[in-house]
Short mmCIF file of C-alpha atoms and ligand atoms in Angstrom, two decimals:
data_model
loop_
_atom_site.label_atom_id
_atom_site.label_comp_id
_atom_site.label_asym_id
_atom_site.label_seq_id
_atom_site.Cartn_x
_atom_site.Cartn_y
_atom_site.Cartn_z
CA MET B 1 0.03 -0.02 -0.01
CA PRO B 2 1.54 3.38 -0.90
CA ILE B 3 2.00 5.85 1.95
CA ALA B 4 -0.37 8.58 0.86
CA THR B 5 -3.20 10.86 1.55
CA ILE B 6 -6.08 9.77 -0.73
CA ASN B 7 -9.34 11.56 -0.25
CA PRO B 8 -11.99 8.85 0.16
CA ALA B 9 -14.75 11.26 -0.84
CA THR B 10 -13.24 11.77 -4.25
CA GLY B 11 -10.66 9.02 -4.79
CA GLU B 12 -8.06 11.77 -5.50
CA THR B 13 -4.43 11.32 -4.43
CA VAL B 14 -3.67 14.44 -2.47
CA LYS B 15 -0.09 13.82 -1.33
CA THR B 16 2.40 10.93 -1.38
CA PHE B 17 5.16 10.24 1.14
CA ALA B 18 8.50 8.44 0.62
CA PRO B 19 8.87 5.60 3.08
CA ALA B 20 11.65 5.90 5.64
CA THR B 21 14.97 4.27 4.50
CA SER B 22 16.48 1.49 6.56
CA GLY B 23 19.11 4.07 7.74
CA GLU B 24 16.42 6.45 8.84
CA ILE B 25 14.58 3.67 10.67
CA ASP B 26 17.77 2.64 12.43
CA SER B 27 18.48 6.22 13.38
CA ALA B 28 14.99 6.69 14.80
CA ILE B 29 15.31 3.56 16.95
CA ALA B 30 18.72 4.67 18.16
CA HIS B 31 17.43 8.16 19.10
CA ALA B 32 14.45 6.75 20.94
CA TYR B 33 16.60 4.22 22.79
CA GLN B 34 18.98 6.98 23.91
CA ARG B 35 16.11 9.23 24.85
CA PHE B 36 14.62 6.54 27.11
CA ALA B 37 17.75 6.51 29.21
CA ASP B 38 17.04 10.08 30.57
CA TYR B 39 13.32 10.29 29.89
CA ARG B 40 12.63 7.43 32.31
CA ARG B 41 14.10 9.57 35.05
CA THR B 42 11.79 12.52 34.58
CA SER B 43 9.11 13.06 37.30
CA PHE B 44 5.40 12.44 37.03
CA ALA B 45 4.90 16.14 37.61
CA GLN B 46 6.98 17.17 34.66
CA ARG B 47 5.43 14.60 32.32
CA ALA B 48 2.02 15.70 33.45
CA GLN B 49 2.86 19.34 32.57
CA TRP B 50 3.83 18.20 29.08
CA ALA B 51 0.76 15.99 28.74
CA HIS B 52 -1.50 18.88 29.74
CA ALA B 53 0.31 21.24 27.29
CA THR B 54 -0.27 18.67 24.49
CA ALA B 55 -3.89 18.51 25.40
CA ALA B 56 -4.19 22.24 25.21
CA LEU B 57 -2.73 22.27 21.75
CA LEU B 58 -5.04 19.49 20.55
CA GLU B 59 -7.97 21.53 21.87
CA ALA B 60 -6.72 24.80 20.21
CA GLU B 61 -6.04 23.09 16.94
CA ALA B 62 -9.09 20.82 16.85
CA GLU B 63 -10.80 22.50 13.77
CA GLN B 64 -7.69 22.17 11.43
CA THR B 65 -6.84 18.69 12.77
CA ALA B 66 -10.42 17.48 12.22
CA ALA B 67 -10.19 18.68 8.60
CA MET B 68 -7.00 16.71 8.15
CA ILE B 69 -8.51 13.52 9.59
CA THR B 70 -11.58 13.92 7.37
CA LEU B 71 -9.42 14.40 4.35
CA GLU B 72 -7.33 11.29 5.05
CA MET B 73 -10.00 8.80 6.06
CA GLY B 74 -13.44 10.25 5.38
CA LYS B 75 -15.19 10.45 8.80
CA THR B 76 -17.53 13.38 9.15
CA LEU B 77 -16.01 16.62 10.35
CA THR B 78 -18.23 16.47 13.43
CA SER B 79 -16.87 13.13 14.47
CA ALA B 80 -13.29 14.06 13.58
CA LYS B 81 -13.53 17.07 15.82
CA ALA B 82 -14.95 14.92 18.70
CA GLU B 83 -12.05 12.56 18.23
CA VAL B 84 -9.47 15.31 18.57
CA LEU B 85 -11.11 16.52 21.84
CA LYS B 86 -11.26 12.95 23.16
CA CYS B 87 -7.54 12.77 22.57
CA ALA B 88 -6.96 15.86 24.71
CA LYS B 89 -9.20 14.24 27.40
CA GLY B 90 -7.00 11.09 27.17
CA PHE B 91 -3.84 13.15 27.76
CA ARG B 92 -5.39 15.06 30.60
CA TYR B 93 -6.68 11.78 32.30
CA TYR B 94 -3.29 10.21 32.31
CA ALA B 95 -1.56 13.55 33.29
CA ASP B 96 -3.81 13.63 36.41
CA HIS B 97 -3.87 9.97 37.34
CA ALA B 98 -0.61 8.29 36.17
CA GLU B 99 1.23 8.77 39.44
CA ALA B 100 -1.50 7.26 41.49
CA LEU B 101 -2.15 4.39 39.01
CA LEU B 102 1.61 3.52 39.18
CA ALA B 103 2.17 4.09 42.90
CA ASP B 104 4.13 1.35 44.70
CA GLU B 105 1.83 -1.48 45.87
CA PRO B 106 2.64 -2.51 49.39
CA ALA B 107 2.71 -6.27 50.14
CA ASP B 108 2.37 -8.11 53.50
CA ALA B 109 6.06 -7.75 54.51
CA ALA B 110 5.67 -10.01 57.58
CA ALA B 111 4.26 -12.84 55.50
CA VAL B 112 7.38 -12.88 53.29
CA GLY B 113 9.91 -12.29 56.10
CA ALA B 114 10.81 -8.78 54.99
CA ALA B 115 11.01 -5.39 56.73
CA LYS B 116 9.34 -4.01 53.73
CA ALA B 117 7.95 -5.44 50.47
CA TYR B 118 6.18 -3.91 47.61
CA ALA B 119 5.65 -3.96 43.79
CA ARG B 120 6.97 -1.02 41.81
CA TYR B 121 5.85 -0.18 38.20
CA GLN B 122 8.69 0.70 35.95
CA PRO B 123 8.69 1.57 32.18
CA LEU B 124 9.91 -1.03 29.75
CA GLY B 125 11.60 1.20 27.14
CA VAL B 126 10.95 1.76 23.44
CA VAL B 127 7.52 0.49 22.46
CA LEU B 128 6.46 0.01 18.86
CA ALA B 129 2.82 0.88 18.20
CA VAL B 130 1.24 -0.38 14.96
CA MET B 131 -2.04 1.56 14.50
CA PRO B 132 -5.04 1.59 12.20
CA TRP B 133 -6.62 4.46 10.27
CA ASN B 134 -10.15 4.28 11.62
CA PHE B 135 -9.51 6.57 14.65
CA PRO B 136 -6.23 7.88 13.40
CA LEU B 137 -5.48 10.08 16.41
CA TRP B 138 -7.49 8.36 19.22
CA GLN B 139 -6.09 4.89 18.60
CA ALA B 140 -2.53 6.21 18.80
CA VAL B 141 -3.22 8.47 21.67
CA ARG B 142 -4.72 5.81 23.92
CA PHE B 143 -1.37 4.13 23.53
CA ALA B 144 0.83 7.31 23.65
CA ALA B 145 -0.71 9.05 26.67
CA PRO B 146 -0.37 6.25 29.19
CA ALA B 147 2.97 4.93 27.75
CA LEU B 148 4.58 8.37 27.94
CA MET B 149 3.27 9.07 31.34
CA ALA B 150 4.64 5.76 32.56
CA GLY B 151 8.06 6.79 31.26
CA ASN B 152 8.19 4.74 28.10
CA VAL B 153 9.00 6.16 24.65
CA GLY B 154 7.05 5.34 21.49
CA LEU B 155 7.65 4.54 17.83
CA LEU B 156 4.52 4.87 15.77
CA LYS B 157 4.03 2.82 12.62
CA HIS B 158 0.66 4.15 11.48
CA ALA B 159 -1.58 2.94 8.73
CA SER B 160 -0.29 3.92 5.30
CA ASN B 161 -3.37 5.98 4.44
CA VAL B 162 -3.01 8.38 7.36
CA PRO B 163 0.58 9.79 7.19
CA GLN B 164 -0.42 13.36 7.95
CA CYS B 165 -2.23 12.25 11.06
CA ALA B 166 0.84 10.31 12.12
CA LEU B 167 3.20 13.19 11.60
CA TYR B 168 0.79 15.62 13.29
CA LEU B 169 0.60 13.45 16.48
CA ALA B 170 4.38 13.16 16.80
CA ASP B 171 4.65 16.94 16.21
CA VAL B 172 2.04 17.99 18.74
CA ILE B 173 3.53 15.84 21.36
CA THR B 174 6.89 17.35 20.80
CA ARG B 175 5.43 20.89 20.87
CA GLY B 176 3.66 19.99 24.08
CA GLY B 177 7.08 19.83 25.56
CA PHE B 178 7.92 16.10 25.63
CA PRO B 179 11.69 15.84 24.74
CA PRO B 180 12.56 15.06 21.11
CA ASP B 181 12.48 11.38 20.19
CA CYS B 182 10.03 10.49 22.97
CA PHE B 183 7.40 9.87 20.34
CA THR B 184 8.42 9.26 16.67
CA ALA B 185 6.27 8.70 13.67
CA LEU B 186 8.00 6.36 11.22
CA LEU B 187 6.42 6.39 7.74
CA VAL B 188 6.96 2.76 6.78
CA PRO B 189 5.06 -0.08 5.15
CA SER B 190 3.85 -2.99 7.13
CA THR B 191 6.70 -5.10 5.72
CA ALA B 192 9.18 -2.98 7.77
CA VAL B 193 7.46 -4.00 11.09
CA GLU B 194 9.28 -7.28 11.51
CA ASP B 195 12.85 -5.84 11.55
CA ILE B 196 11.80 -3.05 13.88
CA LEU B 197 10.23 -5.44 16.34
CA ARG B 198 13.17 -7.83 16.18
CA ASP B 199 15.58 -4.88 16.98
CA ARG B 200 17.12 -5.55 20.46
CA ARG B 201 16.43 -1.90 21.36
CA VAL B 202 12.71 -2.27 20.96
CA ALA B 203 11.15 -3.71 24.18
CA ALA B 204 7.54 -4.37 23.34
CA ALA B 205 4.72 -3.77 20.81
CA THR B 206 1.06 -2.94 20.70
CA LEU B 207 -1.06 -3.46 17.56
CA THR B 208 -4.57 -2.31 16.84
CA GLY B 209 -5.87 -3.67 13.57
CA SER B 210 -7.03 -6.71 11.82
CA GLU B 211 -6.65 -10.27 13.02
CA PRO B 212 -4.02 -11.24 10.31
CA ALA B 213 -1.91 -8.28 11.25
CA GLY B 214 -2.20 -9.09 14.91
CA ARG B 215 -1.26 -12.70 14.35
CA SER B 216 1.83 -11.72 12.42
CA VAL B 217 3.06 -9.23 14.99
CA ALA B 218 2.25 -11.66 17.91
CA ALA B 219 4.21 -14.42 16.26
CA ILE B 220 7.32 -12.17 15.80
CA ALA B 221 7.01 -10.84 19.31
CA GLY B 222 6.60 -14.37 20.68
CA ASP B 223 9.66 -15.45 18.85
CA GLU B 224 11.56 -12.51 20.45
CA VAL B 225 9.88 -12.95 23.80
CA LYS B 226 8.65 -9.42 23.86
CA PRO B 227 5.29 -8.48 25.38
CA THR B 228 2.38 -7.33 23.20
CA VAL B 229 -1.10 -5.91 23.51
CA LEU B 230 -3.37 -6.82 20.61
CA GLU B 231 -6.63 -4.90 19.90
CA LEU B 232 -8.15 -6.69 16.86
CA GLY B 233 -11.46 -6.88 15.18
CA GLY B 234 -14.97 -7.27 16.60
CA SER B 235 -18.44 -8.34 15.55
CA ASP B 236 -20.29 -7.04 18.50
CA PRO B 237 -23.81 -8.15 19.31
CA PHE B 238 -26.59 -5.75 20.14
CA ILE B 239 -29.42 -7.65 21.84
CA VAL B 240 -32.95 -6.19 22.31
CA MET B 241 -35.29 -7.91 24.67
CA PRO B 242 -39.10 -7.22 24.99
CA SER B 243 -38.84 -5.14 28.16
CA ALA B 244 -36.46 -2.61 26.55
CA ASP B 245 -37.39 0.94 25.65
CA LEU B 246 -37.68 0.12 21.88
CA GLU B 247 -37.43 3.66 20.68
CA ALA B 248 -34.19 4.33 22.64
CA ALA B 249 -32.83 0.94 21.57
CA VAL B 250 -33.48 1.61 17.88
CA ASN B 251 -31.92 5.09 18.03
CA THR B 252 -28.84 3.72 19.75
CA ALA B 253 -28.64 0.77 17.43
CA VAL B 254 -28.43 3.15 14.47
CA THR B 255 -25.68 5.17 16.04
CA ALA B 256 -23.88 2.13 17.26
CA ARG B 257 -23.76 0.76 13.70
CA VAL B 258 -23.00 3.81 11.55
CA GLN B 259 -20.59 5.67 13.95
CA ASN B 260 -17.37 6.41 12.03
CA ASN B 261 -19.09 5.56 8.76
CA GLY B 262 -19.56 2.05 10.03
CA GLN B 263 -15.81 1.47 10.60
CA SER B 264 -15.35 0.98 14.32
CA CYS B 265 -14.03 -2.11 16.00
CA ILE B 266 -16.68 -1.73 18.65
CA ALA B 267 -19.54 -0.88 16.38
CA ALA B 268 -22.50 -3.08 16.92
CA LYS B 269 -22.56 -5.35 13.86
CA ARG B 270 -25.02 -8.10 14.75
CA PHE B 271 -28.45 -7.11 16.02
CA ILE B 272 -30.38 -9.82 17.85
CA ALA B 273 -34.01 -8.96 18.54
CA HIS B 274 -36.32 -11.19 20.67
CA ARG B 275 -39.16 -12.65 18.56
CA ASP B 276 -41.83 -10.66 20.43
CA ILE B 277 -40.45 -7.35 19.28
CA TYR B 278 -38.43 -8.58 16.12
CA ASP B 279 -40.83 -7.18 13.52
CA GLU B 280 -41.35 -3.86 15.22
CA PHE B 281 -37.51 -3.51 15.75
CA VAL B 282 -36.72 -4.29 12.11
CA ASP B 283 -39.36 -1.91 10.79
CA LYS B 284 -38.18 0.98 12.93
CA PHE B 285 -34.52 0.22 12.45
CA VAL B 286 -34.75 0.05 8.66
CA GLU B 287 -36.71 3.25 8.54
CA LYS B 288 -34.08 5.11 10.47
CA MET B 289 -31.05 3.56 8.67
CA ALA B 290 -32.60 4.31 5.26
CA ALA B 291 -33.21 7.93 6.30
CA LEU B 292 -29.56 8.64 7.05
CA ARG B 293 -27.84 11.23 4.82
CA VAL B 294 -24.84 9.81 2.97
CA GLY B 295 -22.50 12.23 1.40
CA ASP B 296 -19.72 14.79 1.63
CA PRO B 297 -18.12 14.27 5.12
CA THR B 298 -17.31 18.06 5.29
CA ASP B 299 -21.05 18.90 5.11
CA PRO B 300 -22.42 19.34 8.59
CA ASP B 301 -25.79 17.72 7.45
CA THR B 302 -24.07 14.50 6.44
CA ASP B 303 -24.58 11.45 8.78
CA VAL B 304 -22.42 8.91 6.90
CA GLY B 305 -19.41 9.73 4.77
CA PRO B 306 -17.41 7.40 2.50
CA LEU B 307 -15.51 4.32 3.54
CA ALA B 308 -11.81 4.96 4.01
CA THR B 309 -10.45 2.81 1.20
CA GLU B 310 -11.53 1.39 -2.09
CA GLN B 311 -10.54 -2.07 -0.98
CA GLY B 312 -12.48 -1.66 2.27
CA ARG B 313 -15.70 -0.86 0.27
CA ALA B 314 -15.00 -3.82 -2.04
CA GLU B 315 -14.86 -6.16 0.93
CA VAL B 316 -18.10 -4.89 2.32
CA GLU B 317 -19.81 -5.08 -0.99
CA HIS B 318 -18.56 -8.60 -1.46
CA LEU B 319 -19.96 -9.84 1.83
CA VAL B 320 -23.33 -8.24 1.19
CA ASP B 321 -23.63 -9.53 -2.36
CA GLN B 322 -22.60 -13.01 -1.38
CA ALA B 323 -25.27 -13.00 1.38
CA ALA B 324 -27.92 -11.71 -1.00
CA ALA B 325 -27.04 -14.39 -3.57
CA ALA B 326 -27.42 -17.08 -0.89
CA GLY B 327 -30.93 -15.99 0.10
CA ALA B 328 -30.46 -13.24 2.74
CA VAL B 329 -32.95 -10.36 2.49
CA ILE B 330 -31.63 -6.77 1.97
CA ARG B 331 -34.06 -4.47 3.78
CA CYS B 332 -32.36 -1.22 2.76
CA GLY B 333 -29.21 -0.12 1.07
CA GLY B 334 -27.00 -2.92 -0.37
CA LYS B 335 -25.78 -1.10 -3.56
CA ARG B 336 -22.77 1.23 -3.74
CA LEU B 337 -23.56 4.85 -4.55
CA ASP B 338 -23.09 5.90 -8.16
CA ARG B 339 -20.63 8.79 -7.46
CA PRO B 340 -16.92 9.28 -7.19
CA GLY B 341 -15.44 8.22 -3.88
CA TRP B 342 -15.99 5.09 -1.80
CA PHE B 343 -19.54 5.53 -0.60
CA TYR B 344 -21.63 2.65 0.65
CA PRO B 345 -25.10 3.26 2.02
CA PRO B 346 -26.44 2.15 5.38
CA THR B 347 -27.68 -1.34 4.93
CA VAL B 348 -29.86 -3.74 6.87
CA ILE B 349 -29.82 -7.50 6.18
CA THR B 350 -32.09 -10.20 7.63
CA ASP B 351 -32.59 -13.94 7.12
CA ILE B 352 -28.90 -14.72 7.39
CA SER B 353 -27.90 -18.35 7.87
CA PRO B 354 -24.77 -19.58 9.63
CA ASP B 355 -23.23 -20.89 6.35
CA MET B 356 -23.02 -17.33 4.93
CA PRO B 357 -19.60 -15.65 5.43
CA ILE B 358 -21.36 -12.49 6.66
CA PHE B 359 -22.55 -14.58 9.71
CA CYS B 360 -19.00 -14.92 11.11
CA GLU B 361 -16.90 -12.28 9.46
CA GLU B 362 -16.49 -8.67 10.63
CA VAL B 363 -18.24 -6.28 8.22
CA PHE B 364 -16.30 -3.00 8.38
CA GLY B 365 -18.86 -0.59 6.98
CA PRO B 366 -22.43 0.56 7.73
CA VAL B 367 -24.09 -2.85 7.30
CA ALA B 368 -26.35 -4.35 10.03
CA ALA B 369 -27.20 -8.00 10.21
CA VAL B 370 -30.37 -8.64 12.12
CA TYR B 371 -31.19 -12.01 13.78
CA ARG B 372 -34.35 -13.27 15.51
CA ALA B 373 -33.96 -15.00 18.92
CA SER B 374 -36.84 -17.04 20.49
CA ASP B 375 -35.58 -16.53 24.00
CA ILE B 376 -32.66 -15.30 26.07
CA ASP B 377 -30.76 -18.61 25.75
CA GLU B 378 -30.79 -18.28 21.93
CA ALA B 379 -29.96 -14.56 22.09
CA ILE B 380 -26.78 -15.39 24.11
CA GLU B 381 -26.01 -18.32 21.80
CA ILE B 382 -26.10 -16.09 18.76
CA ALA B 383 -24.18 -13.44 20.51
CA ASN B 384 -21.38 -15.85 21.30
CA ALA B 385 -21.45 -17.58 17.86
CA THR B 386 -18.42 -15.63 16.66
CA SER B 387 -14.67 -15.97 16.88
CA PHE B 388 -14.51 -12.34 18.14
CA GLY B 389 -15.17 -11.01 21.64
CA LEU B 390 -14.61 -7.28 21.87
CA GLY B 391 -17.65 -5.24 22.98
CA SER B 392 -21.27 -6.19 23.47
CA ASN B 393 -24.56 -4.39 24.08
CA ALA B 394 -27.80 -5.65 25.55
CA TRP B 395 -31.12 -3.90 26.07
CA THR B 396 -33.48 -5.08 28.85
CA THR B 397 -34.94 -3.66 32.05
CA ASP B 398 -35.31 -7.12 33.60
CA THR B 399 -32.51 -7.36 36.18
CA ALA B 400 -32.20 -11.11 35.96
CA GLU B 401 -31.71 -10.89 32.22
CA GLN B 402 -29.17 -8.12 32.74
CA GLN B 403 -27.13 -10.36 35.07
CA ARG B 404 -27.19 -13.20 32.57
CA PHE B 405 -25.89 -11.02 29.79
CA ILE B 406 -23.13 -9.63 32.03
CA ASP B 407 -22.18 -13.16 33.09
CA GLU B 408 -22.53 -15.10 29.85
CA ILE B 409 -21.66 -12.85 26.88
CA GLU B 410 -18.06 -13.71 25.77
CA ALA B 411 -16.65 -10.19 25.32
CA GLY B 412 -14.12 -7.74 26.83
CA GLN B 413 -16.95 -5.39 27.70
CA VAL B 414 -20.78 -5.43 28.05
CA PHE B 415 -22.90 -2.25 27.99
CA ILE B 416 -26.43 -2.62 29.30
CA ASN B 417 -29.01 -0.19 27.85
CA GLY B 418 -26.29 1.73 26.05
CA MET B 419 -23.64 1.25 23.36
CA THR B 420 -19.93 0.28 23.67
CA VAL B 421 -17.73 3.35 23.93
CA SER B 422 -14.13 3.74 25.04
CA TYR B 423 -13.36 5.92 28.03
CA PRO B 424 -9.96 6.55 29.61
CA GLU B 425 -11.50 5.51 32.95
CA LEU B 426 -12.50 2.04 31.81
CA PRO B 427 -10.42 -0.93 30.59
CA PHE B 428 -10.70 -1.54 26.88
CA GLY B 429 -9.90 -4.84 25.04
CA GLY B 430 -11.16 -8.16 23.89
CA VAL B 431 -11.15 -11.88 24.35
CA LYS B 432 -11.06 -14.72 21.80
CA ARG B 433 -9.76 -13.46 18.41
CA SER B 434 -10.40 -9.84 19.37
CA GLY B 435 -6.96 -9.91 21.02
CA TYR B 436 -5.53 -9.73 24.49
CA GLY B 437 -4.24 -7.27 26.98
CA ARG B 438 -6.03 -4.05 27.92
CA GLU B 439 -5.71 -0.41 26.94
CA LEU B 440 -6.97 2.55 29.05
CA SER B 441 -7.64 2.71 32.82
CA ALA B 442 -4.99 1.38 35.29
CA HIS B 443 -4.70 -1.77 33.11
CA GLY B 444 -3.59 0.18 30.12
CA ILE B 445 -0.81 2.17 31.73
CA ARG B 446 0.48 -0.95 33.45
CA ALA B 447 0.52 -2.95 30.19
CA PHE B 448 4.02 -1.65 29.33
CA CYS B 449 5.46 -1.66 32.80
CA ASN B 450 7.76 -4.05 34.54
CA VAL B 451 6.05 -5.03 37.80
CA LYS B 452 9.16 -5.15 39.85
CA THR B 453 9.00 -6.98 43.17
CA VAL B 454 11.04 -5.25 45.85
CA TRP B 455 11.88 -7.26 49.03
CA MET B 456 13.87 -5.46 51.73
CA GLY B 457 15.46 -7.25 54.77
CA ARG B 458 16.29 -5.60 58.06
CA ASP B 459 19.25 -3.34 57.99
P1 NAP K 1 -4.89 -3.60 9.32
O1 NAP K 1 -4.91 -3.78 7.82
O2 NAP K 1 -4.62 -4.75 10.16
O3 NAP K 1 -3.89 -2.43 9.60
C1 NAP K 1 -3.63 -1.92 10.93
C2 NAP K 1 -2.23 -1.59 11.02
O4 NAP K 1 -1.43 -2.76 10.91
C3 NAP K 1 -1.63 -0.68 9.90
O5 NAP K 1 -0.73 0.18 10.42
C4 NAP K 1 -1.09 -1.63 8.92
O6 NAP K 1 -0.09 -1.05 8.09
C5 NAP K 1 -0.47 -2.63 9.81
N1 NAP K 1 -0.36 -3.95 9.29
C6 NAP K 1 -1.13 -4.61 8.39
N2 NAP K 1 -0.66 -5.87 8.20
C7 NAP K 1 0.44 -5.98 8.93
C8 NAP K 1 1.39 -7.14 9.12
N3 NAP K 1 1.19 -8.27 8.47
N4 NAP K 1 2.43 -6.91 9.95
C9 NAP K 1 2.54 -5.74 10.60
N5 NAP K 1 1.74 -4.66 10.50
C10 NAP K 1 0.69 -4.84 9.66
O7 NAP K 1 -6.30 -3.08 9.80
P2 NAP K 1 -7.17 -1.92 9.24
O8 NAP K 1 -7.87 -2.38 8.08
O9 NAP K 1 -6.39 -0.66 9.05
O10 NAP K 1 -8.10 -1.61 10.47
C11 NAP K 1 -9.31 -2.22 10.61
C12 NAP K 1 -9.22 -3.38 11.60
O11 NAP K 1 -8.77 -2.86 12.87
C13 NAP K 1 -10.66 -3.96 11.92
O12 NAP K 1 -10.56 -5.35 12.01
C14 NAP K 1 -10.96 -3.33 13.25
O13 NAP K 1 -11.93 -4.03 13.98
C15 NAP K 1 -9.69 -3.28 13.93
N6 NAP K 1 -9.64 -2.36 15.06
C16 NAP K 1 -9.53 -2.80 16.30
C17 NAP K 1 -9.59 -1.94 17.36
C18 NAP K 1 -9.62 -2.47 18.75
O14 NAP K 1 -9.34 -1.56 19.65
N7 NAP K 1 -9.80 -3.72 19.07
C19 NAP K 1 -9.70 -0.58 17.14
C20 NAP K 1 -9.77 -0.11 15.81
C21 NAP K 1 -9.76 -0.98 14.80
P3 NAP K 1 -0.47 -0.62 6.50
O15 NAP K 1 -1.57 0.42 6.64
O16 NAP K 1 0.79 -0.05 6.02
O17 NAP K 1 -0.93 -1.88 5.88
#
């Protein structure tokens, strides 16, 4: 894939970038490694000051930055601006909480025959972050903010279609005051990842992206015995039971599916409605999905912009066409828009059978698959009938049902009467083939720390 800004709303190549040479990559790793030696000794107070300054710059520059995001990957300007502000919030959260989250953890000294015993969290060093284009700032910030606050330094290999976002993030972090080489954007293709990860100066890696990319990076890291966090795909269920507020459930279902033009790992992708409300849910859902305005992402009236890449749209189209040919029913959408750019309309599909690829594969576009469940057992069974386990959503006011969903859905997170969202305060991650490890919260900042046991005898 070329490293380039290609406007998804027009298909026009706006700017291309030369990939870093092997000498430039080596120099970036060397500089990051040297920087870690002194950066790790900076105080939490000093890092917090830089993180707050970075947040302030993100806030001040939100309009221009949002325009850059929209240009590179096609989300609406409104969502792009919200993303930039969320990044500022992420920096501020870790600026304010890192020291407490990484405070020494006292242990029972007497039980281990010590005068004093505790666990200390220490940074690991240079961490490689391989990131996707769908939230081009937020995905990288939710690694960068905790990692930097913990005293690590970062090397960012961003997706090839968002080079300007990558360069901006490294620049804003440096302008915020973090010392040079604390956070470097390397414009490289995915084929360069293996050598970087195998470099002895690189201590660990995090990857957010597809399952094949995660598998490849995990295999290399495993071979090198380096820790990884993997945030991979999802095919999140959205269950609606008869007791739910149907109007609210339908409105949230629409947002949960089409957020980010349908390209979010935690978008609800499979809708499971109880048979008693199935017909009503489908009718209302189809009506609202079909009414969404698809078009220019810079127009404030647009609800859904283009998909980010031509290949991404082709994959969505293929899954839908295959399902329709095998007997699934397209309730709305289902045909690409006849205009330049990579537009695909909000689509609702019913009557899907398990032998159709759309049943088990992640659909990374505004396409909703709706299933009918005869009872809660079947709803949970369908929810878990996937190799993914990232987010999940269940709508019911019955407390016994709520507890069953919380206990039995196989996912990294369950949202009751709401939709899955990432917050700095809550752990984020998946189970099964959605990956392992956690970002955000205390878990996220500790992911790239050495939990060092300290045992002190009597003097
Ligand atoms: P992708 O193709 O896997 O790309 C993600 C990143 O990995 C890019 O930087 C890409 O570089 C790189 N990459 C691709 N193949 C690689 C390989 N074999 N070795 C090393 N690096 C490799 O994913 P995407 O299509 O951009 O993003 C969509 C996927 O990400 C979806 O599955 C979505 O669910 C998932 N996602 C997950 C989360 C989460 O938190 N769990 C969040 C957002 C997205 P190039 O661009 O140069 O190929």
